[in-house]
PDB file of C-alpha atoms in Angstrom:
ATOM      1  CA  UNK A   8       0.002  -0.013   0.015  1.00  0.00           C
ATOM      2  CA  UNK A   9       1.358   3.400  -0.997  1.00  0.00           C
ATOM      3  CA  UNK A  10       0.574   6.436   1.096  1.00  0.00           C
ATOM      4  CA  UNK A  11       0.820   9.942  -0.417  1.00  0.00           C
ATOM      5  CA  UNK A  12       1.129  12.816   2.023  1.00  0.00           C
ATOM      6  CA  UNK A  13      -1.104  15.595   0.735  1.00  0.00           C
ATOM      7  CA  UNK A  14      -0.530  18.164   3.470  1.00  0.00           C
ATOM      8  CA  UNK A  15       0.755  18.769   7.004  1.00  0.00           C
ATOM      9  CA  UNK A  16      -0.850  21.236   9.332  1.00  0.00           C
ATOM     10  CA  UNK A  17      -0.474  22.534  12.860  1.00  0.00           C
ATOM     11  CA  UNK A  18      -3.538  22.408  15.094  1.00  0.00           C
ATOM     12  CA  UNK A  19      -3.410  24.863  18.000  1.00  0.00           C
ATOM     13  CA  UNK A  20      -5.802  24.919  20.967  1.00  0.00           C
ATOM     14  CA  UNK A  21      -8.859  26.901  20.130  1.00  0.00           C
ATOM     15  CA  UNK A  22      -8.224  29.171  23.129  1.00  0.00           C
ATOM     16  CA  UNK A  23      -4.808  30.394  24.392  1.00  0.00           C
ATOM     17  CA  UNK A  24      -3.453  28.524  27.406  1.00  0.00           C
ATOM     18  CA  UNK A  25      -3.664  30.740  30.570  1.00  0.00           C
ATOM     19  CA  UNK A  26      -0.296  32.065  31.769  1.00  0.00           C
ATOM     20  CA  UNK A  27      -0.377  29.996  35.000  1.00  0.00           C
ATOM     21  CA  UNK A  28      -0.693  26.798  32.934  1.00  0.00           C
ATOM     22  CA  UNK A  29       2.127  27.542  30.484  1.00  0.00           C
ATOM     23  CA  UNK A  30       4.478  25.174  32.332  1.00  0.00           C
ATOM     24  CA  UNK A  31       3.126  21.726  33.177  1.00  0.00           C
ATOM     25  CA  UNK A  32       5.333  19.853  35.630  1.00  0.00           C
ATOM     26  CA  UNK A  33       5.859  16.164  35.019  1.00  0.00           C
ATOM     27  CA  UNK A  34       5.158  13.710  37.849  1.00  0.00           C
ATOM     28  CA  UNK A  35       7.706  11.181  39.045  1.00  0.00           C
ATOM     29  CA  UNK A  36       6.006   8.456  36.993  1.00  0.00           C
ATOM     30  CA  UNK A  37       6.194  10.666  33.874  1.00  0.00           C
ATOM     31  CA  UNK A  38       9.899  11.259  34.543  1.00  0.00           C
ATOM     32  CA  UNK A  39      10.494   7.524  34.685  1.00  0.00           C
ATOM     33  CA  UNK A  40       8.341   6.733  31.615  1.00  0.00           C
ATOM     34  CA  UNK A  41      10.430   5.378  28.740  1.00  0.00           C
ATOM     35  CA  UNK A  42      10.589   7.389  25.488  1.00  0.00           C
ATOM     36  CA  UNK A  43       7.833   5.481  23.748  1.00  0.00           C
ATOM     37  CA  UNK A  44       4.445   6.388  22.337  1.00  0.00           C
ATOM     38  CA  UNK A  45       0.919   5.246  23.150  1.00  0.00           C
ATOM     39  CA  UNK A  46      -0.604   4.529  19.725  1.00  0.00           C
ATOM     40  CA  UNK A  47      -4.046   3.765  18.302  1.00  0.00           C
ATOM     41  CA  UNK A  48      -5.346   3.423  14.789  1.00  0.00           C
ATOM     42  CA  UNK A  49      -9.082   3.725  14.049  1.00  0.00           C
ATOM     43  CA  UNK A  50     -10.777   2.692  10.822  1.00  0.00           C
ATOM     44  CA  UNK A  51     -14.118   3.946   9.468  1.00  0.00           C
ATOM     45  CA  UNK A  52     -16.157   2.610   6.546  1.00  0.00           C
ATOM     46  CA  UNK A  53     -16.972   4.615   3.471  1.00  0.00           C
ATOM     47  CA  UNK A  54     -20.565   5.162   4.583  1.00  0.00           C
ATOM     48  CA  UNK A  55     -21.267   8.885   4.688  1.00  0.00           C
ATOM     49  CA  UNK A  56     -18.094   9.769   2.769  1.00  0.00           C
ATOM     50  CA  UNK A  57     -19.183   9.397  -0.809  1.00  0.00           C
ATOM     51  CA  UNK A  58     -17.798  12.560  -2.384  1.00  0.00           C
ATOM     52  CA  UNK A  59     -14.736  14.739  -2.144  1.00  0.00           C
ATOM     53  CA  UNK A  60     -16.915  17.380  -0.486  1.00  0.00           C
ATOM     54  CA  UNK A  61     -17.837  14.885   2.219  1.00  0.00           C
ATOM     55  CA  UNK A  62     -14.155  14.303   2.998  1.00  0.00           C
ATOM     56  CA  UNK A  63     -13.410  18.022   3.108  1.00  0.00           C
ATOM     57  CA  UNK A  64     -16.342  18.609   5.492  1.00  0.00           C
ATOM     58  CA  UNK A  65     -15.198  15.765   7.728  1.00  0.00           C
ATOM     59  CA  UNK A  66     -11.578  16.993   7.637  1.00  0.00           C
ATOM     60  CA  UNK A  67     -12.484  20.507   8.668  1.00  0.00           C
ATOM     61  CA  UNK A  68     -14.778  19.242  11.451  1.00  0.00           C
ATOM     62  CA  UNK A  69     -12.012  17.025  12.815  1.00  0.00           C
ATOM     63  CA  UNK A  70      -9.506  19.922  12.862  1.00  0.00           C
ATOM     64  CA  UNK A  71     -11.925  22.278  14.570  1.00  0.00           C
ATOM     65  CA  UNK A  72     -12.982  19.734  17.200  1.00  0.00           C
ATOM     66  CA  UNK A  73      -9.360  18.706  17.816  1.00  0.00           C
ATOM     67  CA  UNK A  74      -8.430  22.318  18.513  1.00  0.00           C
ATOM     68  CA  UNK A  75     -11.305  22.591  20.967  1.00  0.00           C
ATOM     69  CA  UNK A  76     -10.375  19.330  22.663  1.00  0.00           C
ATOM     70  CA  UNK A  77      -6.731  20.423  23.069  1.00  0.00           C
ATOM     71  CA  UNK A  78      -7.976  23.333  25.133  1.00  0.00           C
ATOM     72  CA  UNK A  79      -8.983  20.849  27.834  1.00  0.00           C
ATOM     73  CA  UNK A  80      -6.059  18.458  27.264  1.00  0.00           C
ATOM     74  CA  UNK A  81      -3.606  21.360  27.054  1.00  0.00           C
ATOM     75  CA  UNK A  82      -0.400  19.394  27.976  1.00  0.00           C
ATOM     76  CA  UNK A  83      -0.797  17.440  24.706  1.00  0.00           C
ATOM     77  CA  UNK A  84      -0.114  20.652  22.749  1.00  0.00           C
ATOM     78  CA  UNK A  85       3.188  21.298  24.551  1.00  0.00           C
ATOM     79  CA  UNK A  86       6.786  20.256  24.209  1.00  0.00           C
ATOM     80  CA  UNK A  87       8.689  18.152  26.731  1.00  0.00           C
ATOM     81  CA  UNK A  88      11.545  20.177  28.289  1.00  0.00           C
ATOM     82  CA  UNK A  89      14.044  17.689  29.676  1.00  0.00           C
ATOM     83  CA  UNK A  90      12.692  15.421  32.398  1.00  0.00           C
ATOM     84  CA  UNK A  91      10.835  18.003  34.464  1.00  0.00           C
ATOM     85  CA  UNK A  92       8.353  20.062  32.472  1.00  0.00           C
ATOM     86  CA  UNK A  93       6.073  20.299  29.482  1.00  0.00           C
ATOM     87  CA  UNK A  94       6.311  23.817  28.114  1.00  0.00           C
ATOM     88  CA  UNK A  95       3.061  25.163  26.651  1.00  0.00           C
ATOM     89  CA  UNK A  96       3.324  27.939  24.142  1.00  0.00           C
ATOM     90  CA  UNK A  97       0.319  26.926  22.046  1.00  0.00           C
ATOM     91  CA  UNK A  98       2.722  25.840  19.338  1.00  0.00           C
ATOM     92  CA  UNK A  99       0.246  23.183  18.278  1.00  0.00           C
ATOM     93  CA  UNK A 100      -0.107  19.567  17.358  1.00  0.00           C
ATOM     94  CA  UNK A 101       1.317  18.811  13.935  1.00  0.00           C
ATOM     95  CA  UNK A 102       0.015  16.250  11.469  1.00  0.00           C
ATOM     96  CA  UNK A 103       2.326  14.492  12.472  1.00  0.00           C
ATOM     97  CA  UNK A 104       4.722  15.713  15.214  1.00  0.00           C
ATOM     98  CA  UNK A 105       7.122  14.012  17.736  1.00  0.00           C
ATOM     99  CA  UNK A 106       5.111  14.617  20.950  1.00  0.00           C
ATOM    100  CA  UNK A 107       1.514  14.261  19.864  1.00  0.00           C
ATOM    101  CA  UNK A 108       0.774  13.145  16.317  1.00  0.00           C
ATOM    102  CA  UNK A 109      -2.536  12.798  14.496  1.00  0.00           C
ATOM    103  CA  UNK A 110      -2.725  11.462  10.987  1.00  0.00           C
ATOM    104  CA  UNK A 111      -5.854  11.242   8.809  1.00  0.00           C
ATOM    105  CA  UNK A 112      -5.795   8.800   5.900  1.00  0.00           C
ATOM    106  CA  UNK A 113      -8.346   8.744   3.101  1.00  0.00           C
ATOM    107  CA  UNK A 114      -8.475   5.509   1.113  1.00  0.00           C
ATOM    108  CA  UNK A 115      -9.255   5.284  -2.584  1.00  0.00           C
ATOM    109  CA  UNK A 116     -12.485   3.371  -1.879  1.00  0.00           C
ATOM    110  CA  UNK A 117     -13.730   6.165   0.365  1.00  0.00           C
ATOM    111  CA  UNK A 118     -13.019   4.836   3.865  1.00  0.00           C
ATOM    112  CA  UNK A 119     -10.788   6.660   6.302  1.00  0.00           C
ATOM    113  CA  UNK A 120      -8.453   5.957   9.189  1.00  0.00           C
ATOM    114  CA  UNK A 121      -7.340   8.178  12.084  1.00  0.00           C
ATOM    115  CA  UNK A 122      -4.017   7.452  13.755  1.00  0.00           C
ATOM    116  CA  UNK A 123      -3.017   9.024  17.074  1.00  0.00           C
ATOM    117  CA  UNK A 124       0.365   8.871  18.802  1.00  0.00           C
ATOM    118  CA  UNK A 125       0.947  10.433  22.226  1.00  0.00           C
ATOM    119  CA  UNK A 126       4.171  10.384  24.248  1.00  0.00           C
ATOM    120  CA  UNK A 127       3.990   8.006  27.191  1.00  0.00           C
ATOM    121  CA  UNK A 128       5.413  10.755  29.360  1.00  0.00           C
ATOM    122  CA  UNK A 129       2.189  12.676  28.842  1.00  0.00           C
ATOM    123  CA  UNK A 130      -0.399   9.938  28.545  1.00  0.00           C
ATOM    124  CA  UNK A 131      -1.146   6.269  29.168  1.00  0.00           C
ATOM    125  CA  UNK A 132      -3.774   4.006  27.621  1.00  0.00           C
ATOM    126  CA  UNK A 133      -6.614   5.406  29.719  1.00  0.00           C
ATOM    127  CA  UNK A 134      -5.622   8.986  28.936  1.00  0.00           C
ATOM    128  CA  UNK A 135      -5.570   8.210  25.218  1.00  0.00           C
ATOM    129  CA  UNK A 136      -9.045   6.635  25.411  1.00  0.00           C
ATOM    130  CA  UNK A 137     -10.357   9.624  27.349  1.00  0.00           C
ATOM    131  CA  UNK A 138      -8.837  12.023  24.842  1.00  0.00           C
ATOM    132  CA  UNK A 139     -10.405  10.203  21.891  1.00  0.00           C
ATOM    133  CA  UNK A 140     -13.803  10.101  23.576  1.00  0.00           C
ATOM    134  CA  UNK A 141     -13.616  13.800  24.339  1.00  0.00           C
ATOM    135  CA  UNK A 142     -12.567  14.549  20.742  1.00  0.00           C
ATOM    136  CA  UNK A 143     -15.397  12.404  19.439  1.00  0.00           C
ATOM    137  CA  UNK A 144     -18.086  14.071  21.560  1.00  0.00           C
ATOM    138  CA  UNK A 145     -16.800  17.495  20.572  1.00  0.00           C
ATOM    139  CA  UNK A 146     -16.808  16.557  16.909  1.00  0.00           C
ATOM    140  CA  UNK A 147     -20.417  15.336  17.212  1.00  0.00           C
ATOM    141  CA  UNK A 148     -21.401  18.518  19.017  1.00  0.00           C
ATOM    142  CA  UNK A 149     -22.847  16.766  22.059  1.00  0.00           C
ATOM    143  CA  UNK A 150     -21.146  18.973  24.615  1.00  0.00           C
ATOM    144  CA  UNK A 151     -18.040  18.711  26.775  1.00  0.00           C
ATOM    145  CA  UNK A 152     -18.660  16.118  29.486  1.00  0.00           C
ATOM    146  CA  UNK A 153     -15.116  14.657  29.586  1.00  0.00           C
ATOM    147  CA  UNK A 154     -12.419  16.603  31.340  1.00  0.00           C
ATOM    148  CA  UNK A 155      -9.030  15.195  32.379  1.00  0.00           C
ATOM    149  CA  UNK A 156      -7.934  15.257  36.026  1.00  0.00           C
ATOM    150  CA  UNK A 157      -4.380  16.555  35.823  1.00  0.00           C
ATOM    151  CA  UNK A 158      -3.278  15.787  39.413  1.00  0.00           C
ATOM    152  CA  UNK A 159      -0.507  13.175  38.955  1.00  0.00           C
ATOM    153  CA  UNK A 160       2.159  15.706  39.941  1.00  0.00           C
ATOM    154  CA  UNK A 161       0.452  16.250  43.299  1.00  0.00           C
ATOM    155  CA  UNK A 162       0.127  12.499  43.921  1.00  0.00           C
ATOM    156  CA  UNK A 163       3.659  11.697  42.706  1.00  0.00           C
ATOM    157  CA  UNK A 164       5.868  14.772  43.067  1.00  0.00           C
ATOM    158  CA  UNK A 165       8.866  14.971  40.680  1.00  0.00           C
ATOM    159  CA  UNK A 166      12.417  14.381  41.899  1.00  0.00           C
ATOM    160  CA  UNK A 167      15.919  15.310  40.836  1.00  0.00           C
ATOM    161  CA  UNK A 168      16.634  12.729  38.129  1.00  0.00           C
ATOM    162  CA  UNK A 169      20.275  13.578  37.304  1.00  0.00           C
ATOM    163  CA  UNK A 170      21.275  10.001  38.180  1.00  0.00           C
ATOM    164  CA  UNK A 171      18.090   8.264  37.139  1.00  0.00           C
ATOM    165  CA  UNK A 172      17.855   4.791  35.695  1.00  0.00           C
ATOM    166  CA  UNK A 173      15.785   4.463  32.568  1.00  0.00           C
ATOM    167  CA  UNK A 174      13.553   1.352  32.890  1.00  0.00           C
ATOM    168  CA  UNK A 175      13.979   0.553  29.216  1.00  0.00           C
ATOM    169  CA  UNK A 176      17.775   0.315  29.676  1.00  0.00           C
ATOM    170  CA  UNK A 177      17.320  -2.543  32.147  1.00  0.00           C
ATOM    171  CA  UNK A 178      15.454  -4.748  29.702  1.00  0.00           C
ATOM    172  CA  UNK A 179      17.859  -7.479  28.547  1.00  0.00           C
ATOM    173  CA  UNK A 180      18.247  -7.851  24.808  1.00  0.00           C
ATOM    174  CA  UNK A 181      17.625 -11.543  25.078  1.00  0.00           C
ATOM    175  CA  UNK A 182      14.597 -13.762  24.760  1.00  0.00           C
ATOM    176  CA  UNK A 183      12.020 -12.925  27.356  1.00  0.00           C
ATOM    177  CA  UNK A 184       9.259 -14.987  28.919  1.00  0.00           C
ATOM    178  CA  UNK A 185       5.718 -13.812  29.557  1.00  0.00           C
ATOM    179  CA  UNK A 186       3.626 -15.615  32.142  1.00  0.00           C
ATOM    180  CA  UNK A 187       0.228 -14.996  33.678  1.00  0.00           C
ATOM    181  CA  UNK A 188      -0.630 -15.935  37.266  1.00  0.00           C
ATOM    182  CA  UNK A 189      -4.187 -15.870  38.549  1.00  0.00           C
ATOM    183  CA  UNK A 190      -4.839 -15.515  42.297  1.00  0.00           C
ATOM    184  CA  UNK A 191      -8.337 -16.306  43.534  1.00  0.00           C
ATOM    185  CA  UNK A 192      -9.920 -14.804  46.623  1.00  0.00           C
ATOM    186  CA  UNK A 193      -8.770 -17.586  48.944  1.00  0.00           C
ATOM    187  CA  UNK A 194      -5.159 -17.367  47.694  1.00  0.00           C
ATOM    188  CA  UNK A 195      -5.120 -13.612  48.132  1.00  0.00           C
ATOM    189  CA  UNK A 196      -6.455 -13.892  51.667  1.00  0.00           C
ATOM    190  CA  UNK A 197      -3.781 -16.513  52.511  1.00  0.00           C
ATOM    191  CA  UNK A 198      -1.025 -14.334  51.073  1.00  0.00           C
ATOM    192  CA  UNK A 199      -2.183 -11.300  53.053  1.00  0.00           C
ATOM    193  CA  UNK A 200      -2.367 -13.328  56.265  1.00  0.00           C
ATOM    194  CA  UNK A 201       1.168 -14.754  55.783  1.00  0.00           C
ATOM    195  CA  UNK A 202       2.588 -11.318  54.952  1.00  0.00           C
ATOM    196  CA  UNK A 203       1.102  -9.804  58.094  1.00  0.00           C
ATOM    197  CA  UNK A 204       2.194 -12.723  60.294  1.00  0.00           C
ATOM    198  CA  UNK A 205       5.912 -12.499  59.457  1.00  0.00           C
ATOM    199  CA  UNK A 206       6.627  -9.369  61.427  1.00  0.00           C
ATOM    200  CA  UNK A 207       5.985  -7.065  58.493  1.00  0.00           C
ATOM    201  CA  UNK A 208       5.940  -3.321  59.069  1.00  0.00           C
ATOM    202  CA  UNK A 209       2.548  -3.370  57.395  1.00  0.00           C
ATOM    203  CA  UNK A 210      -0.127  -4.858  59.638  1.00  0.00           C
ATOM    204  CA  UNK A 211      -2.744  -5.144  56.949  1.00  0.00           C
ATOM    205  CA  UNK A 212      -1.106  -5.372  53.523  1.00  0.00           C
ATOM    206  CA  UNK A 213      -3.204  -4.784  50.429  1.00  0.00           C
ATOM    207  CA  UNK A 214      -3.685  -7.438  47.775  1.00  0.00           C
ATOM    208  CA  UNK A 215      -1.202  -5.665  45.517  1.00  0.00           C
ATOM    209  CA  UNK A 216       1.382  -5.432  48.275  1.00  0.00           C
ATOM    210  CA  UNK A 217       1.015  -9.109  49.176  1.00  0.00           C
ATOM    211  CA  UNK A 218       1.296 -10.311  45.546  1.00  0.00           C
ATOM    212  CA  UNK A 219       4.170  -7.945  44.817  1.00  0.00           C
ATOM    213  CA  UNK A 220       6.063  -9.226  47.866  1.00  0.00           C
ATOM    214  CA  UNK A 221       5.580 -12.824  46.704  1.00  0.00           C
ATOM    215  CA  UNK A 222       6.739 -12.083  43.167  1.00  0.00           C
ATOM    216  CA  UNK A 223       9.743 -10.092  44.450  1.00  0.00           C
ATOM    217  CA  UNK A 224      10.876 -12.893  46.760  1.00  0.00           C
ATOM    218  CA  UNK A 225      10.367 -15.528  44.082  1.00  0.00           C
ATOM    219  CA  UNK A 226      12.292 -13.518  41.488  1.00  0.00           C
ATOM    220  CA  UNK A 227      15.111 -12.850  43.898  1.00  0.00           C
ATOM    221  CA  UNK A 228      15.413 -16.527  44.815  1.00  0.00           C
ATOM    222  CA  UNK A 229      15.294 -17.536  41.136  1.00  0.00           C
ATOM    223  CA  UNK A 230      18.136 -15.186  40.162  1.00  0.00           C
ATOM    224  CA  UNK A 231      20.339 -16.016  43.160  1.00  0.00           C
ATOM    225  CA  UNK A 232      23.625 -17.439  41.844  1.00  0.00           C
ATOM    226  CA  UNK A 233      22.752 -16.549  38.243  1.00  0.00           C
ATOM    227  CA  UNK A 234      23.886 -12.934  38.197  1.00  0.00           C
ATOM    228  CA  UNK A 235      25.546 -11.491  35.121  1.00  0.00           C
ATOM    229  CA  UNK A 236      29.236 -10.470  35.525  1.00  0.00           C
ATOM    230  CA  UNK A 237      28.876 -10.656  39.267  1.00  0.00           C
ATOM    231  CA  UNK A 238      26.011  -8.160  39.330  1.00  0.00           C
ATOM    232  CA  UNK A 239      22.354  -8.784  39.785  1.00  0.00           C
ATOM    233  CA  UNK A 240      19.637  -6.339  38.808  1.00  0.00           C
ATOM    234  CA  UNK A 241      15.936  -6.759  39.179  1.00  0.00           C
ATOM    235  CA  UNK A 242      13.204  -4.359  38.202  1.00  0.00           C
ATOM    236  CA  UNK A 243       9.524  -4.872  39.044  1.00  0.00           C
ATOM    237  CA  UNK A 244       6.978  -2.465  37.596  1.00  0.00           C
ATOM    238  CA  UNK A 245       3.251  -2.093  37.885  1.00  0.00           C
ATOM    239  CA  UNK A 246       1.273  -0.950  34.841  1.00  0.00           C
ATOM    240  CA  UNK A 247      -1.350   1.483  36.194  1.00  0.00           C
ATOM    241  CA  UNK A 248      -3.516   4.050  34.525  1.00  0.00           C
ATOM    242  CA  UNK A 249      -3.000   7.186  36.640  1.00  0.00           C
ATOM    243  CA  UNK A 250      -2.903  10.140  34.264  1.00  0.00           C
ATOM    244  CA  UNK A 251      -6.633  10.474  33.673  1.00  0.00           C
TER     245      UNK A 251
END
């Protein structure tokens, strides 16, 4: 399939970002996020897009509604400044651009696709879904009922990351194994009871804490004596949607 780029445009927020929001501080989780993108590709049938005029109307509506949506999701229109801030000068989202990219494809048979890329430092899967839903409702003209809660910096304050370890650097370039473990209610209750009974500093550990402790101990025991070049590194991460 050959794709011909017809045009590239910048889409700015429909209203200027207030001065006190010009600098959006990244949370600790955003600082640690690897330099990857959260992508999605949406396809739509040719129904309703029969003529060139239909495509032009749809294109203009998407641009207008995107600009309006960026007013609420204002960090997506900024630029990442190092590991601490997102600078917001209303410089726009470009079709496409490194931080937030949106690409509209029109196929010869009349169907279309919309691709969206957002930096993981600024969004996770839930944020992307919320952004798309907000964009869709704005495009349909049904109001603005979806507003992001930009409080991750308060919950996870940023830190000095001059000597930070990038999680992606710790992933071995070897074959990896993916496994899924299911814990039922009884197993979880047993784990929590054992964790609390062993003199833990946490009297009533949560399910996540109990399972994480088990996995950590098991991983540590499994790697004992198998360290690489006399060094042993272990990283455990939790995938959590927190930016919405």
